[in-house]
Amino acid sequence: MKPFILLDPGHGGIINGVYQTAGKRSPLWSNGKQLFEGEFNRVITQGISQALTLHNIENKIIVPELEDISLRTRVNRANHLASQYPNHQCLLISVHANAGGGKGFEVYTSRGQTTSDTIADHIAHAFTQVFPNKPLRSDYSDGDSDKERGFYMLRKTRMAAVLTENFFMDNEVECCLILMSPKGRQKIIDYHVQGILAWVREVARGKLSRGNKARIYNKN
């Protein structure tokens, strides 16, 4: 079964110098720079898409426009696209930068053990290989590395789906040296792609169950 990867850049971009999403930005740092999360998310998803295309893996960015599209519209687009590829194993990755004080990387899935956990583990492992000295903010209480939340994009999409929170934009070191630097951004692209490729290899071997976020068992 062939894979089909859907990429969701969270929030809006910048149109004529105007950021399209309230909040969702770093402080203005001492070097005069500021990160706008939606711009970062788009650079990362575009880089992932380009890399997957080079690997002949079908993919689509579900929000190609710069406007901040509603979560409902994003979910509807993802589910519609998946319905057009009935013979593919579909996967959604929603890309974000974190905030709220902290450092490192997190990957989220919906609650309960589902097929989404597999891709979450692959991306988390790839993160530790690309950034061996940066913290993976994980929750192994259920035997895997993902954190679980009832995020709309994860609950309502009818496919395996993960949401990545890539470093903290309110941490000056992480923001300036990783999130805003070309080298740091490329590394973030790299661990997403490496995780996806590992997942694709499992798809090719037929190890993943077919279906839409198939629940293995409920942890609650």
PDB file of C-alpha atoms in Angstrom, residues 46-167:
ATOM      1  CA  GLN A  46       7.439  23.133   2.524  1.00  0.00           C
ATOM      2  CA  GLY A  47      10.835  21.610   3.301  1.00  0.00           C
ATOM      3  CA  ILE A  48       9.244  18.311   4.329  1.00  0.00           C
ATOM      4  CA  SER A  49       7.139  18.283   1.170  1.00  0.00           C
ATOM      5  CA  GLN A  50      10.145  18.918  -1.060  1.00  0.00           C
ATOM      6  CA  ALA A  51      12.134  16.146   0.598  1.00  0.00           C
ATOM      7  CA  LEU A  52       9.270  13.644   0.358  1.00  0.00           C
ATOM      8  CA  THR A  53       8.814  14.478  -3.318  1.00  0.00           C
ATOM      9  CA  LEU A  54      12.494  13.686  -3.904  1.00  0.00           C
ATOM     10  CA  HIS A  55      11.798  10.291  -2.310  1.00  0.00           C
ATOM     11  CA  ASN A  56       8.803   9.793  -4.650  1.00  0.00           C
ATOM     12  CA  ILE A  57       6.366   9.877  -1.735  1.00  0.00           C
ATOM     13  CA  GLU A  58       3.013  11.450  -2.538  1.00  0.00           C
ATOM     14  CA  ASN A  59       2.222  14.387  -0.281  1.00  0.00           C
ATOM     15  CA  LYS A  60       0.178  17.548  -0.106  1.00  0.00           C
ATOM     16  CA  ILE A  61       0.223  20.692   2.018  1.00  0.00           C
ATOM     17  CA  ILE A  62      -3.414  21.118   3.029  1.00  0.00           C
ATOM     18  CA  VAL A  63      -3.085  24.879   3.684  1.00  0.00           C
ATOM     19  CA  PRO A  64      -1.120  26.348   0.768  1.00  0.00           C
ATOM     20  CA  GLU A  65      -2.547  29.828   1.305  1.00  0.00           C
ATOM     21  CA  LEU A  66      -1.205  32.386   3.783  1.00  0.00           C
ATOM     22  CA  GLU A  67      -4.531  33.122   5.464  1.00  0.00           C
ATOM     23  CA  ASP A  68      -5.192  31.497   8.835  1.00  0.00           C
ATOM     24  CA  ILE A  69      -7.658  28.774   7.880  1.00  0.00           C
ATOM     25  CA  SER A  70     -10.006  27.430  10.557  1.00  0.00           C
ATOM     26  CA  LEU A  71      -9.384  24.059  12.176  1.00  0.00           C
ATOM     27  CA  ARG A  72     -12.712  22.794  10.834  1.00  0.00           C
ATOM     28  CA  THR A  73     -11.689  23.658   7.275  1.00  0.00           C
ATOM     29  CA  ARG A  74      -8.289  22.031   7.756  1.00  0.00           C
ATOM     30  CA  VAL A  75      -9.893  18.831   9.020  1.00  0.00           C
ATOM     31  CA  ASN A  76     -12.442  18.819   6.200  1.00  0.00           C
ATOM     32  CA  ARG A  77      -9.685  19.238   3.627  1.00  0.00           C
ATOM     33  CA  ALA A  78      -7.615  16.446   5.139  1.00  0.00           C
ATOM     34  CA  ASN A  79     -10.543  14.036   5.337  1.00  0.00           C
ATOM     35  CA  HIS A  80     -11.658  14.866   1.795  1.00  0.00           C
ATOM     36  CA  LEU A  81      -8.164  14.305   0.417  1.00  0.00           C
ATOM     37  CA  ALA A  82      -7.864  11.000   2.259  1.00  0.00           C
ATOM     38  CA  SER A  83     -11.176   9.888   0.739  1.00  0.00           C
ATOM     39  CA  GLN A  84      -9.702  10.523  -2.719  1.00  0.00           C
ATOM     40  CA  TYR A  85      -6.859   8.078  -1.986  1.00  0.00           C
ATOM     41  CA  PRO A  86      -8.712   4.968  -0.762  1.00  0.00           C
ATOM     42  CA  ASN A  87      -5.858   2.633  -1.659  1.00  0.00           C
ATOM     43  CA  HIS A  88      -3.235   4.642   0.230  1.00  0.00           C
ATOM     44  CA  GLN A  89      -2.149   4.669   3.858  1.00  0.00           C
ATOM     45  CA  CYS A  90      -2.748   8.290   4.816  1.00  0.00           C
ATOM     46  CA  LEU A  91      -0.929  10.267   7.472  1.00  0.00           C
ATOM     47  CA  LEU A  92      -1.398  13.839   8.708  1.00  0.00           C
ATOM     48  CA  ILE A  93       1.397  15.838  10.321  1.00  0.00           C
ATOM     49  CA  SER A  94       0.533  19.217  11.833  1.00  0.00           C
ATOM     50  CA  VAL A  95       3.634  21.359  12.436  1.00  0.00           C
ATOM     51  CA  HIS A  96       3.951  23.961  15.218  1.00  0.00           C
ATOM     52  CA  ALA A  97       6.441  25.750  17.450  1.00  0.00           C
ATOM     53  CA  ASN A  98       5.908  25.583  21.199  1.00  0.00           C
ATOM     54  CA  ALA A  99       5.519  28.303  23.838  1.00  0.00           C
ATOM     55  CA  GLY A 100       4.790  28.637  27.521  1.00  0.00           C
ATOM     56  CA  GLY A 101       8.242  28.242  28.983  1.00  0.00           C
ATOM     57  CA  GLY A 102      10.398  25.211  28.433  1.00  0.00           C
ATOM     58  CA  LYS A 103      12.749  23.653  25.947  1.00  0.00           C
ATOM     59  CA  GLY A 104      12.908  20.756  23.534  1.00  0.00           C
ATOM     60  CA  PHE A 105      10.483  18.810  21.363  1.00  0.00           C
ATOM     61  CA  GLU A 106       7.074  17.195  21.857  1.00  0.00           C
ATOM     62  CA  VAL A 107       4.870  15.086  19.604  1.00  0.00           C
ATOM     63  CA  TYR A 108       1.157  14.656  20.300  1.00  0.00           C
ATOM     64  CA  THR A 109      -1.445  12.078  19.304  1.00  0.00           C
ATOM     65  CA  SER A 110      -5.103  11.650  20.171  1.00  0.00           C
ATOM     66  CA  ARG A 111      -5.986   9.817  23.387  1.00  0.00           C
ATOM     67  CA  GLY A 112      -5.748   6.058  23.572  1.00  0.00           C
ATOM     68  CA  GLN A 113      -3.312   3.801  21.778  1.00  0.00           C
ATOM     69  CA  THR A 114      -3.876   4.170  18.054  1.00  0.00           C
ATOM     70  CA  THR A 115      -2.000   3.762  14.788  1.00  0.00           C
ATOM     71  CA  SER A 116      -0.843   7.374  15.245  1.00  0.00           C
ATOM     72  CA  ASP A 117       1.497   6.225  18.009  1.00  0.00           C
ATOM     73  CA  THR A 118       3.769   4.498  15.511  1.00  0.00           C
ATOM     74  CA  ILE A 119       4.606   7.618  13.509  1.00  0.00           C
ATOM     75  CA  ALA A 120       4.936   9.606  16.740  1.00  0.00           C
ATOM     76  CA  ASP A 121       7.584   7.171  17.972  1.00  0.00           C
ATOM     77  CA  HIS A 122       9.446   7.316  14.669  1.00  0.00           C
ATOM     78  CA  ILE A 123       9.576  11.120  14.656  1.00  0.00           C
ATOM     79  CA  ALA A 124      10.571  11.230  18.323  1.00  0.00           C
ATOM     80  CA  HIS A 125      13.403   8.778  17.693  1.00  0.00           C
ATOM     81  CA  ALA A 126      14.575  10.769  14.664  1.00  0.00           C
ATOM     82  CA  PHE A 127      14.572  13.924  16.798  1.00  0.00           C
ATOM     83  CA  THR A 128      16.950  12.303  19.293  1.00  0.00           C
ATOM     84  CA  GLN A 129      19.291  11.381  16.449  1.00  0.00           C
ATOM     85  CA  VAL A 130      19.348  14.848  14.901  1.00  0.00           C
ATOM     86  CA  PHE A 131      19.383  16.722  18.242  1.00  0.00           C
ATOM     87  CA  PRO A 132      21.036  14.262  20.668  1.00  0.00           C
ATOM     88  CA  ASN A 133      21.663  16.962  23.263  1.00  0.00           C
ATOM     89  CA  LYS A 134      18.188  18.496  23.251  1.00  0.00           C
ATOM     90  CA  PRO A 135      15.343  17.225  25.443  1.00  0.00           C
ATOM     91  CA  LEU A 136      12.582  15.013  24.112  1.00  0.00           C
ATOM     92  CA  ARG A 137       9.578  15.983  26.222  1.00  0.00           C
ATOM     93  CA  SER A 138       7.872  12.595  26.306  1.00  0.00           C
ATOM     94  CA  ASP A 139       5.367  10.550  28.287  1.00  0.00           C
ATOM     95  CA  TYR A 140       6.366   6.892  28.547  1.00  0.00           C
ATOM     96  CA  SER A 141       3.718   6.016  31.135  1.00  0.00           C
ATOM     97  CA  ASP A 142       1.865   4.017  28.471  1.00  0.00           C
ATOM     98  CA  GLY A 143       4.946   2.565  26.806  1.00  0.00           C
ATOM     99  CA  ASP A 144       5.414   5.045  23.983  1.00  0.00           C
ATOM    100  CA  SER A 145       6.905   8.511  23.609  1.00  0.00           C
ATOM    101  CA  ASP A 146       3.939  10.595  22.496  1.00  0.00           C
ATOM    102  CA  LYS A 147       1.898  12.950  24.622  1.00  0.00           C
ATOM    103  CA  GLU A 148      -1.862  12.687  24.286  1.00  0.00           C
ATOM    104  CA  ARG A 149      -4.389  15.496  24.026  1.00  0.00           C
ATOM    105  CA  GLY A 150      -7.819  16.022  22.559  1.00  0.00           C
ATOM    106  CA  PHE A 151      -6.596  18.492  19.939  1.00  0.00           C
ATOM    107  CA  TYR A 152      -9.182  19.079  17.223  1.00  0.00           C
ATOM    108  CA  MET A 153      -6.817  18.205  14.367  1.00  0.00           C
ATOM    109  CA  LEU A 154      -6.030  14.888  16.014  1.00  0.00           C
ATOM    110  CA  ARG A 155      -9.554  13.971  17.117  1.00  0.00           C
ATOM    111  CA  LYS A 156     -11.429  14.816  13.931  1.00  0.00           C
ATOM    112  CA  THR A 157      -9.127  13.602  11.168  1.00  0.00           C
ATOM    113  CA  ARG A 158      -9.893  10.110   9.878  1.00  0.00           C
ATOM    114  CA  MET A 159      -6.308   8.901   9.526  1.00  0.00           C
ATOM    115  CA  ALA A 160      -3.162   8.511  11.579  1.00  0.00           C
ATOM    116  CA  ALA A 161      -2.296  12.021  12.754  1.00  0.00           C
ATOM    117  CA  VAL A 162       0.355  13.703  14.895  1.00  0.00           C
ATOM    118  CA  LEU A 163       1.032  17.275  15.962  1.00  0.00           C
ATOM    119  CA  THR A 164       4.659  18.268  16.485  1.00  0.00           C
ATOM    120  CA  GLU A 165       5.737  21.078  18.821  1.00  0.00           C
ATOM    121  CA  ASN A 166       9.227  22.022  17.692  1.00  0.00           C
ATOM    122  CA  PHE A 167      11.209  23.833  20.388  1.00  0.00           C
TER     123      PHE A 167
END
